[in-house]
Amino acid sequence: MQKYSGMLIALILVISMFAAGMAIAEGTLTMGTNAEFPPFEFVEGDSVIGVDAEIAAEIAKDLGLELVIENMAFDSIIPALTSGQIDIGVAAMTVKPERLNSVDFSDTYYNARQACIVQVGGKAQDSESLKGTTIGVQTGTTGDYAAEEYSEDIQRFAKALDAVLELAGGKLDAVIIDEPVAKNILAALNNPNLTLLDTIEFEDEFYAVAVPKGHPELVESINNTIERITTDGTLDAILLKYFPAEEEPASEEIAQP
Ligand code: ARG
């Protein structure tokens, strides 16, 4: 019965997407992402892999569609959704009230927060000394918005890694990006001169899949997949694959807001 209603939802979805002229009608589900954000999305060889690519594969599987991934700038994802270039945005994207004016979001699948990377013994050591410093961010991200609260001197990068490399080279005082990505990049660079500031408490942020406005069947189908992979252990297995064991988030951290 459950299988039957799932198939029915998929059928209604394909018909309504066809009517809306979305790519779904051609048997594909096109996901837009910015694969500069390990471990959520990054390029390995010719492929985009990571937590989000695997979640999107589960969504496509439940819809009986083939997943196609389009890699683009992070701040191009919402315009690509509103113009119909892509069907879903899966990019460690935080649910923000401003974004809800342009797109809809699925249920959330991950709880993160911002983090601030600084030089050991550098100028920025806490929220007071961070003020007015030169802060690097990835363009259009919540880290970009968070940095605006501390400084007007913000350097925006297309890639999170490039910002951290500029910090390592002494051209920035701090970088504000999502904590799991900050930890991933720091572990990869293994630079003893860089560290995470533990004196600033950033707010919780919740990642969700972004969908063009006006497609409730698609949102419902994505929510069903998120519920399935949360309860059957698939999501935990995906997270375990991409996070070093000691950073594996407790499942209660992946709560809904
Ligand atoms: N969570 C942050 C936001 O929504 C950053 C996401 C960046 N994602 C990416 N794939 N580059 O703004």
PDB file of N, CA and C in Angstrom, residues 157-253:
ATOM      1  N   PHE A 157      34.877  34.990  -1.821  1.00  0.00           N
ATOM      2  CA  PHE A 157      35.527  34.004  -2.688  1.00  0.00           C
ATOM      3  C   PHE A 157      34.479  33.041  -3.248  1.00  0.00           C
ATOM      4  N   ALA A 158      34.760  32.520  -4.456  1.00  0.00           N
ATOM      5  CA  ALA A 158      33.859  31.519  -5.044  1.00  0.00           C
ATOM      6  C   ALA A 158      34.027  30.182  -4.333  1.00  0.00           C
ATOM      7  N   LYS A 159      35.233  29.930  -3.811  1.00  0.00           N
ATOM      8  CA  LYS A 159      35.521  28.643  -3.172  1.00  0.00           C
ATOM      9  C   LYS A 159      35.923  28.850  -1.721  1.00  0.00           C
ATOM     10  N   ALA A 160      35.330  28.051  -0.832  1.00  0.00           N
ATOM     11  CA  ALA A 160      35.655  28.141   0.592  1.00  0.00           C
ATOM     12  C   ALA A 160      37.163  27.941   0.809  1.00  0.00           C
ATOM     13  N   LEU A 161      37.739  26.967   0.083  1.00  0.00           N
ATOM     14  CA  LEU A 161      39.160  26.653   0.265  1.00  0.00           C
ATOM     15  C   LEU A 161      40.045  27.858  -0.057  1.00  0.00           C
ATOM     16  N   ASP A 162      39.705  28.607  -1.117  1.00  0.00           N
ATOM     17  CA  ASP A 162      40.530  29.760  -1.498  1.00  0.00           C
ATOM     18  C   ASP A 162      40.586  30.795  -0.382  1.00  0.00           C
ATOM     19  N   ALA A 163      39.470  30.978   0.320  1.00  0.00           N
ATOM     20  CA  ALA A 163      39.449  31.925   1.438  1.00  0.00           C
ATOM     21  C   ALA A 163      40.427  31.465   2.526  1.00  0.00           C
ATOM     22  N   VAL A 164      40.399  30.164   2.821  1.00  0.00           N
ATOM     23  CA  VAL A 164      41.275  29.653   3.890  1.00  0.00           C
ATOM     24  C   VAL A 164      42.748  29.748   3.458  1.00  0.00           C
ATOM     25  N   LEU A 165      43.017  29.538   2.171  1.00  0.00           N
ATOM     26  CA  LEU A 165      44.404  29.654   1.688  1.00  0.00           C
ATOM     27  C   LEU A 165      44.902  31.102   1.801  1.00  0.00           C
ATOM     28  N   GLU A 166      44.018  32.067   1.552  1.00  0.00           N
ATOM     29  CA  GLU A 166      44.388  33.478   1.707  1.00  0.00           C
ATOM     30  C   GLU A 166      44.684  33.795   3.173  1.00  0.00           C
ATOM     31  N   LEU A 167      43.898  33.196   4.069  1.00  0.00           N
ATOM     32  CA  LEU A 167      44.134  33.375   5.506  1.00  0.00           C
ATOM     33  C   LEU A 167      45.498  32.790   5.882  1.00  0.00           C
ATOM     34  N   ALA A 168      45.774  31.601   5.363  1.00  0.00           N
ATOM     35  CA  ALA A 168      47.062  30.949   5.652  1.00  0.00           C
ATOM     36  C   ALA A 168      48.217  31.805   5.136  1.00  0.00           C
ATOM     37  N   GLY A 169      47.982  32.505   4.021  1.00  0.00           N
ATOM     38  CA  GLY A 169      49.015  33.369   3.443  1.00  0.00           C
ATOM     39  C   GLY A 169      49.089  34.736   4.118  1.00  0.00           C
ATOM     40  N   GLY A 170      48.286  34.955   5.137  1.00  0.00           N
ATOM     41  CA  GLY A 170      48.360  36.198   5.910  1.00  0.00           C
ATOM     42  C   GLY A 170      47.599  37.362   5.295  1.00  0.00           C
ATOM     43  N   LYS A 171      46.788  37.113   4.256  1.00  0.00           N
ATOM     44  CA  LYS A 171      46.080  38.226   3.603  1.00  0.00           C
ATOM     45  C   LYS A 171      44.718  38.501   4.229  1.00  0.00           C
ATOM     46  N   LEU A 172      44.271  37.615   5.116  1.00  0.00           N
ATOM     47  CA  LEU A 172      43.004  37.812   5.829  1.00  0.00           C
ATOM     48  C   LEU A 172      43.256  37.619   7.317  1.00  0.00           C
ATOM     49  N   ASP A 173      42.316  38.140   8.143  1.00  0.00           N
ATOM     50  CA  ASP A 173      42.431  37.918   9.589  1.00  0.00           C
ATOM     51  C   ASP A 173      41.572  36.758  10.060  1.00  0.00           C
ATOM     52  N   ALA A 174      40.533  36.441   9.278  1.00  0.00           N
ATOM     53  CA  ALA A 174      39.616  35.367   9.688  1.00  0.00           C
ATOM     54  C   ALA A 174      38.838  34.878   8.475  1.00  0.00           C
ATOM     55  N   VAL A 175      38.296  33.670   8.584  1.00  0.00           N
ATOM     56  CA  VAL A 175      37.373  33.141   7.572  1.00  0.00           C
ATOM     57  C   VAL A 175      36.164  32.595   8.320  1.00  0.00           C
ATOM     58  N   ILE A 176      34.970  32.983   7.879  1.00  0.00           N
ATOM     59  CA  ILE A 176      33.758  32.450   8.509  1.00  0.00           C
ATOM     60  C   ILE A 176      33.039  31.558   7.490  1.00  0.00           C
ATOM     61  N   ILE A 177      32.973  30.273   7.805  1.00  0.00           N
ATOM     62  CA  ILE A 177      32.255  29.301   6.953  1.00  0.00           C
ATOM     63  C   ILE A 177      31.607  28.250   7.844  1.00  0.00           C
ATOM     64  N   ASP A 178      30.790  27.397   7.229  1.00  0.00           N
ATOM     65  CA  ASP A 178      30.087  26.360   7.987  1.00  0.00           C
ATOM     66  C   ASP A 178      31.094  25.467   8.725  1.00  0.00           C
ATOM     67  N   GLU A 179      30.772  25.150   9.974  1.00  0.00           N
ATOM     68  CA  GLU A 179      31.718  24.429  10.835  1.00  0.00           C
ATOM     69  C   GLU A 179      32.192  23.080  10.270  1.00  0.00           C
ATOM     70  N   PRO A 180      31.277  22.228   9.748  1.00  0.00           N
ATOM     71  CA  PRO A 180      31.790  20.939   9.246  1.00  0.00           C
ATOM     72  C   PRO A 180      32.786  21.109   8.101  1.00  0.00           C
ATOM     73  N   VAL A 181      32.571  22.147   7.291  1.00  0.00           N
ATOM     74  CA  VAL A 181      33.461  22.404   6.157  1.00  0.00           C
ATOM     75  C   VAL A 181      34.779  22.998   6.662  1.00  0.00           C
ATOM     76  N   ALA A 182      34.685  23.900   7.653  1.00  0.00           N
ATOM     77  CA  ALA A 182      35.894  24.476   8.263  1.00  0.00           C
ATOM     78  C   ALA A 182      36.772  23.352   8.818  1.00  0.00           C
ATOM     79  N   LYS A 183      36.151  22.416   9.529  1.00  0.00           N
ATOM     80  CA  LYS A 183      36.918  21.309  10.124  1.00  0.00           C
ATOM     81  C   LYS A 183      37.528  20.432   9.040  1.00  0.00           C
ATOM     82  N   ASN A 184      36.751  20.174   7.989  1.00  0.00           N
ATOM     83  CA  ASN A 184      37.235  19.333   6.893  1.00  0.00           C
ATOM     84  C   ASN A 184      38.444  19.979   6.216  1.00  0.00           C
ATOM     85  N   ILE A 185      38.363  21.282   5.947  1.00  0.00           N
ATOM     86  CA  ILE A 185      39.462  21.974   5.256  1.00  0.00           C
ATOM     87  C   ILE A 185      40.689  22.050   6.170  1.00  0.00           C
ATOM     88  N   LEU A 186      40.472  22.344   7.458  1.00  0.00           N
ATOM     89  CA  LEU A 186      41.616  22.417   8.383  1.00  0.00           C
ATOM     90  C   LEU A 186      42.322  21.065   8.467  1.00  0.00           C
ATOM     91  N   ALA A 187      41.534  19.990   8.526  1.00  0.00           N
ATOM     92  CA  ALA A 187      42.148  18.649   8.601  1.00  0.00           C
ATOM     93  C   ALA A 187      42.944  18.377   7.318  1.00  0.00           C
ATOM     94  N   ALA A 188      42.408  18.793   6.174  1.00  0.00           N
ATOM     95  CA  ALA A 188      43.095  18.525   4.898  1.00  0.00           C
ATOM     96  C   ALA A 188      44.374  19.352   4.788  1.00  0.00           C
ATOM     97  N   LEU A 189      44.334  20.615   5.238  1.00  0.00           N
ATOM     98  CA  LEU A 189      45.519  21.482   5.113  1.00  0.00           C
ATOM     99  C   LEU A 189      46.574  21.147   6.149  1.00  0.00           C
ATOM    100  N   ASN A 190      46.116  20.727   7.338  1.00  0.00           N
ATOM    101  CA  ASN A 190      47.023  20.351   8.426  1.00  0.00           C
ATOM    102  C   ASN A 190      48.090  21.430   8.656  1.00  0.00           C
ATOM    103  N   ASN A 191      47.624  22.697   8.726  1.00  0.00           N
ATOM    104  CA  ASN A 191      48.535  23.831   8.907  1.00  0.00           C
ATOM    105  C   ASN A 191      48.507  24.260  10.384  1.00  0.00           C
ATOM    106  N   PRO A 192      49.603  24.086  11.109  1.00  0.00           N
ATOM    107  CA  PRO A 192      49.597  24.374  12.560  1.00  0.00           C
ATOM    108  C   PRO A 192      49.363  25.842  12.886  1.00  0.00           C
ATOM    109  N   ASN A 193      49.450  26.730  11.880  1.00  0.00           N
ATOM    110  CA  ASN A 193      49.219  28.161  12.136  1.00  0.00           C
ATOM    111  C   ASN A 193      47.746  28.551  12.084  1.00  0.00           C
ATOM    112  N   LEU A 194      46.879  27.616  11.702  1.00  0.00           N
ATOM    113  CA  LEU A 194      45.446  27.933  11.606  1.00  0.00           C
ATOM    114  C   LEU A 194      44.676  27.183  12.687  1.00  0.00           C
ATOM    115  N   THR A 195      43.655  27.871  13.235  1.00  0.00           N
ATOM    116  CA  THR A 195      42.857  27.220  14.272  1.00  0.00           C
ATOM    117  C   THR A 195      41.427  27.738  14.248  1.00  0.00           C
ATOM    118  N   LEU A 196      40.523  26.980  14.882  1.00  0.00           N
ATOM    119  CA  LEU A 196      39.131  27.415  14.986  1.00  0.00           C
ATOM    120  C   LEU A 196      38.963  28.222  16.265  1.00  0.00           C
ATOM    121  N   LEU A 197      38.285  29.344  16.149  1.00  0.00           N
ATOM    122  CA  LEU A 197      38.026  30.176  17.331  1.00  0.00           C
ATOM    123  C   LEU A 197      36.888  29.547  18.130  1.00  0.00           C
ATOM    124  N   ASP A 198      37.140  29.254  19.417  1.00  0.00           N
ATOM    125  CA  ASP A 198      36.034  28.659  20.189  1.00  0.00           C
ATOM    126  C   ASP A 198      35.387  29.682  21.121  1.00  0.00           C
ATOM    127  N   THR A 199      35.714  30.966  20.894  1.00  0.00           N
ATOM    128  CA  THR A 199      35.175  32.003  21.788  1.00  0.00           C
ATOM    129  C   THR A 199      33.900  32.651  21.232  1.00  0.00           C
ATOM    130  N   ILE A 200      33.507  32.274  20.011  1.00  0.00           N
ATOM    131  CA  ILE A 200      32.276  32.858  19.457  1.00  0.00           C
ATOM    132  C   ILE A 200      31.247  31.750  19.284  1.00  0.00           C
ATOM    133  N   GLU A 201      30.035  32.000  19.799  1.00  0.00           N
ATOM    134  CA  GLU A 201      28.967  31.007  19.639  1.00  0.00           C
ATOM    135  C   GLU A 201      28.061  31.435  18.505  1.00  0.00           C
ATOM    136  N   PHE A 202      28.058  30.686  17.421  1.00  0.00           N
ATOM    137  CA  PHE A 202      27.167  30.995  16.301  1.00  0.00           C
ATOM    138  C   PHE A 202      25.848  30.231  16.465  1.00  0.00           C
ATOM    139  N   GLU A 203      24.810  30.771  15.816  1.00  0.00           N
ATOM    140  CA  GLU A 203      23.473  30.150  15.905  1.00  0.00           C
ATOM    141  C   GLU A 203      23.421  28.823  15.161  1.00  0.00           C
ATOM    142  N   ASP A 204      22.457  27.978  15.550  1.00  0.00           N
ATOM    143  CA  ASP A 204      22.198  26.754  14.792  1.00  0.00           C
ATOM    144  C   ASP A 204      21.679  27.101  13.401  1.00  0.00           C
ATOM    145  N   GLU A 205      22.072  26.294  12.430  1.00  0.00           N
ATOM    146  CA  GLU A 205      21.546  26.438  11.061  1.00  0.00           C
ATOM    147  C   GLU A 205      21.090  25.061  10.607  1.00  0.00           C
ATOM    148  N   PHE A 206      20.063  25.023   9.788  1.00  0.00           N
ATOM    149  CA  PHE A 206      19.515  23.745   9.336  1.00  0.00           C
ATOM    150  C   PHE A 206      19.540  23.669   7.818  1.00  0.00           C
ATOM    151  N   TYR A 207      20.143  22.596   7.312  1.00  0.00           N
ATOM    152  CA  TYR A 207      20.230  22.404   5.861  1.00  0.00           C
ATOM    153  C   TYR A 207      18.964  21.712   5.342  1.00  0.00           C
ATOM    154  N   ALA A 208      18.532  22.149   4.157  1.00  0.00           N
ATOM    155  CA  ALA A 208      17.384  21.508   3.507  1.00  0.00           C
ATOM    156  C   ALA A 208      17.577  21.567   1.998  1.00  0.00           C
ATOM    157  N   VAL A 209      16.716  20.836   1.300  1.00  0.00           N
ATOM    158  CA  VAL A 209      16.745  20.839  -0.164  1.00  0.00           C
ATOM    159  C   VAL A 209      15.863  21.994  -0.646  1.00  0.00           C
ATOM    160  N   ALA A 210      16.390  22.812  -1.553  1.00  0.00           N
ATOM    161  CA  ALA A 210      15.612  23.936  -2.090  1.00  0.00           C
ATOM    162  C   ALA A 210      14.902  23.496  -3.373  1.00  0.00           C
ATOM    163  N   VAL A 211      13.665  23.957  -3.500  1.00  0.00           N
ATOM    164  CA  VAL A 211      12.790  23.553  -4.616  1.00  0.00           C
ATOM    165  C   VAL A 211      12.133  24.816  -5.176  1.00  0.00           C
ATOM    166  N   PRO A 212      11.939  24.891  -6.504  1.00  0.00           N
ATOM    167  CA  PRO A 212      11.241  26.072  -7.032  1.00  0.00           C
ATOM    168  C   PRO A 212       9.868  26.218  -6.366  1.00  0.00           C
ATOM    169  N   LYS A 213       9.417  27.417  -6.198  1.00  0.00           N
ATOM    170  CA  LYS A 213       8.116  27.636  -5.556  1.00  0.00           C
ATOM    171  C   LYS A 213       7.008  26.988  -6.367  1.00  0.00           C
ATOM    172  N   GLY A 214       5.981  26.517  -5.653  1.00  0.00           N
ATOM    173  CA  GLY A 214       4.796  26.011  -6.339  1.00  0.00           C
ATOM    174  C   GLY A 214       4.876  24.558  -6.765  1.00  0.00           C
ATOM    175  N   HIS A 215       5.694  23.725  -6.108  1.00  0.00           N
ATOM    176  CA  HIS A 215       5.765  22.295  -6.430  1.00  0.00           C
ATOM    177  C   HIS A 215       5.613  21.460  -5.170  1.00  0.00           C
ATOM    178  N   PRO A 216       4.421  21.545  -4.530  1.00  0.00           N
ATOM    179  CA  PRO A 216       4.244  20.841  -3.248  1.00  0.00           C
ATOM    180  C   PRO A 216       4.433  19.332  -3.360  1.00  0.00           C
ATOM    181  N   GLU A 217       4.123  18.737  -4.552  1.00  0.00           N
ATOM    182  CA  GLU A 217       4.281  17.270  -4.677  1.00  0.00           C
ATOM    183  C   GLU A 217       5.751  16.896  -4.604  1.00  0.00           C
ATOM    184  N   LEU A 218       6.586  17.729  -5.223  1.00  0.00           N
ATOM    185  CA  LEU A 218       8.028  17.453  -5.195  1.00  0.00           C
ATOM    186  C   LEU A 218       8.566  17.589  -3.767  1.00  0.00           C
ATOM    187  N   VAL A 219       8.127  18.634  -3.063  1.00  0.00           N
ATOM    188  CA  VAL A 219       8.569  18.822  -1.669  1.00  0.00           C
ATOM    189  C   VAL A 219       8.129  17.617  -0.832  1.00  0.00           C
ATOM    190  N   GLU A 220       6.894  17.155  -1.062  1.00  0.00           N
ATOM    191  CA  GLU A 220       6.380  16.028  -0.286  1.00  0.00           C
ATOM    192  C   GLU A 220       7.195  14.762  -0.543  1.00  0.00           C
ATOM    193  N   SER A 221       7.527  14.553  -1.804  1.00  0.00           N
ATOM    194  CA  SER A 221       8.309  13.378  -2.153  1.00  0.00           C
ATOM    195  C   SER A 221       9.706  13.443  -1.519  1.00  0.00           C
ATOM    196  N   ILE A 222      10.320  14.626  -1.555  1.00  0.00           N
ATOM    197  CA  ILE A 222      11.652  14.792  -0.933  1.00  0.00           C
ATOM    198  C   ILE A 222      11.553  14.554   0.578  1.00  0.00           C
ATOM    199  N   ASN A 223      10.490  15.096   1.190  1.00  0.00           N
ATOM    200  CA  ASN A 223      10.313  14.891   2.637  1.00  0.00           C
ATOM    201  C   ASN A 223      10.153  13.406   2.968  1.00  0.00           C
ATOM    202  N   ASN A 224       9.438  12.678   2.105  1.00  0.00           N
ATOM    203  CA  ASN A 224       9.278  11.233   2.337  1.00  0.00           C
ATOM    204  C   ASN A 224      10.630  10.532   2.279  1.00  0.00           C
ATOM    205  N   THR A 225      11.468  10.936   1.328  1.00  0.00           N
ATOM    206  CA  THR A 225      12.801  10.317   1.224  1.00  0.00           C
ATOM    207  C   THR A 225      13.635  10.663   2.454  1.00  0.00           C
ATOM    208  N   ILE A 226      13.578  11.934   2.875  1.00  0.00           N
ATOM    209  CA  ILE A 226      14.370  12.326   4.058  1.00  0.00           C
ATOM    210  C   ILE A 226      13.915  11.511   5.273  1.00  0.00           C
ATOM    211  N   GLU A 227      12.607  11.319   5.384  1.00  0.00           N
ATOM    212  CA  GLU A 227      12.113  10.531   6.516  1.00  0.00           C
ATOM    213  C   GLU A 227      12.587   9.077   6.411  1.00  0.00           C
ATOM    214  N   ARG A 228      12.513   8.523   5.197  1.00  0.00           N
ATOM    215  CA  ARG A 228      12.943   7.129   5.021  1.00  0.00           C
ATOM    216  C   ARG A 228      14.420   6.952   5.362  1.00  0.00           C
ATOM    217  N   ILE A 229      15.278   7.834   4.807  1.00  0.00           N
ATOM    218  CA  ILE A 229      16.716   7.623   5.029  1.00  0.00           C
ATOM    219  C   ILE A 229      17.115   7.941   6.472  1.00  0.00           C
ATOM    220  N   THR A 230      16.303   8.777   7.155  1.00  0.00           N
ATOM    221  CA  THR A 230      16.586   9.055   8.565  1.00  0.00           C
ATOM    222  C   THR A 230      16.225   7.849   9.418  1.00  0.00           C
ATOM    223  N   THR A 231      15.097   7.189   9.098  1.00  0.00           N
ATOM    224  CA  THR A 231      14.655   6.081   9.951  1.00  0.00           C
ATOM    225  C   THR A 231      15.310   4.750   9.586  1.00  0.00           C
ATOM    226  N   ASP A 232      15.694   4.551   8.323  1.00  0.00           N
ATOM    227  CA  ASP A 232      16.265   3.234   7.976  1.00  0.00           C
ATOM    228  C   ASP A 232      17.798   3.181   8.085  1.00  0.00           C
ATOM    229  N   GLY A 233      18.403   4.262   8.589  1.00  0.00           N
ATOM    230  CA  GLY A 233      19.852   4.233   8.837  1.00  0.00           C
ATOM    231  C   GLY A 233      20.702   4.672   7.651  1.00  0.00           C
ATOM    232  N   THR A 234      20.066   4.947   6.501  1.00  0.00           N
ATOM    233  CA  THR A 234      20.852   5.343   5.314  1.00  0.00           C
ATOM    234  C   THR A 234      21.583   6.660   5.555  1.00  0.00           C
ATOM    235  N   LEU A 235      20.898   7.629   6.168  1.00  0.00           N
ATOM    236  CA  LEU A 235      21.529   8.943   6.383  1.00  0.00           C
ATOM    237  C   LEU A 235      22.731   8.817   7.321  1.00  0.00           C
ATOM    238  N   ASP A 236      22.579   8.046   8.394  1.00  0.00           N
ATOM    239  CA  ASP A 236      23.713   7.836   9.310  1.00  0.00           C
ATOM    240  C   ASP A 236      24.882   7.207   8.573  1.00  0.00           C
ATOM    241  N   ALA A 237      24.578   6.248   7.702  1.00  0.00           N
ATOM    242  CA  ALA A 237      25.650   5.566   6.956  1.00  0.00           C
ATOM    243  C   ALA A 237      26.349   6.553   6.012  1.00  0.00           C
ATOM    244  N   ILE A 238      25.580   7.432   5.386  1.00  0.00           N
ATOM    245  CA  ILE A 238      26.175   8.432   4.490  1.00  0.00           C
ATOM    246  C   ILE A 238      27.086   9.366   5.301  1.00  0.00           C
ATOM    247  N   LEU A 239      26.589   9.828   6.456  1.00  0.00           N
ATOM    248  CA  LEU A 239      27.382  10.762   7.278  1.00  0.00           C
ATOM    249  C   LEU A 239      28.664  10.095   7.766  1.00  0.00           C
ATOM    250  N   LEU A 240      28.537   8.833   8.166  1.00  0.00           N
ATOM    251  CA  LEU A 240      29.705   8.091   8.664  1.00  0.00           C
ATOM    252  C   LEU A 240      30.773   7.961   7.573  1.00  0.00           C
ATOM    253  N   LYS A 241      30.300   7.804   6.329  1.00  0.00           N
ATOM    254  CA  LYS A 241      31.231   7.642   5.207  1.00  0.00           C
ATOM    255  C   LYS A 241      32.061   8.909   4.973  1.00  0.00           C
ATOM    256  N   TYR A 242      31.464  10.084   5.192  1.00  0.00           N
ATOM    257  CA  TYR A 242      32.146  11.344   4.834  1.00  0.00           C
ATOM    258  C   TYR A 242      32.729  12.114   6.017  1.00  0.00           C
ATOM    259  N   PHE A 243      32.349  11.729   7.252  1.00  0.00           N
ATOM    260  CA  PHE A 243      32.906  12.426   8.415  1.00  0.00           C
ATOM    261  C   PHE A 243      33.859  11.501   9.147  1.00  0.00           C
ATOM    262  N   PRO A 244      35.027  11.996   9.528  1.00  0.00           N
ATOM    263  CA  PRO A 244      35.914  11.185  10.366  1.00  0.00           C
ATOM    264  C   PRO A 244      35.158  10.773  11.634  1.00  0.00           C
ATOM    265  N   ALA A 245      35.437   9.569  12.131  1.00  0.00           N
ATOM    266  CA  ALA A 245      34.645   8.993  13.222  1.00  0.00           C
ATOM    267  C   ALA A 245      34.431   9.943  14.388  1.00  0.00           C
ATOM    268  N   GLU A 246      35.489  10.683  14.793  1.00  0.00           N
ATOM    269  CA  GLU A 246      35.343  11.516  15.996  1.00  0.00           C
ATOM    270  C   GLU A 246      34.430  12.721  15.765  1.00  0.00           C
ATOM    271  N   GLU A 247      34.185  13.039  14.499  1.00  0.00           N
ATOM    272  CA  GLU A 247      33.303  14.178  14.227  1.00  0.00           C
ATOM    273  C   GLU A 247      31.890  13.753  13.883  1.00  0.00           C
ATOM    274  N   GLU A 248      31.660  12.453  13.840  1.00  0.00           N
ATOM    275  CA  GLU A 248      30.333  11.970  13.467  1.00  0.00           C
ATOM    276  C   GLU A 248      29.291  12.590  14.396  1.00  0.00           C
ATOM    277  N   PRO A 249      28.347  13.371  13.850  1.00  0.00           N
ATOM    278  CA  PRO A 249      27.387  14.043  14.715  1.00  0.00           C
ATOM    279  C   PRO A 249      26.401  13.053  15.325  1.00  0.00           C
ATOM    280  N   ALA A 250      26.051  13.275  16.585  1.00  0.00           N
ATOM    281  CA  ALA A 250      25.050  12.428  17.224  1.00  0.00           C
ATOM    282  C   ALA A 250      23.732  12.627  16.491  1.00  0.00           C
ATOM    283  N   SER A 251      22.923  11.557  16.418  1.00  0.00           N
ATOM    284  CA  SER A 251      21.720  11.685  15.593  1.00  0.00           C
ATOM    285  C   SER A 251      20.770  12.751  16.129  1.00  0.00           C
ATOM    286  N   GLU A 252      20.820  13.004  17.467  1.00  0.00           N
ATOM    287  CA  GLU A 252      19.906  14.046  17.978  1.00  0.00           C
ATOM    288  C   GLU A 252      20.302  15.448  17.491  1.00  0.00           C
ATOM    289  N   GLU A 253      21.560  15.565  17.018  1.00  0.00           N
ATOM    290  CA  GLU A 253      21.982  16.866  16.463  1.00  0.00           C
ATOM    291  C   GLU A 253      21.302  17.143  15.141  1.00  0.00           C
TER     292      GLU A 253
END
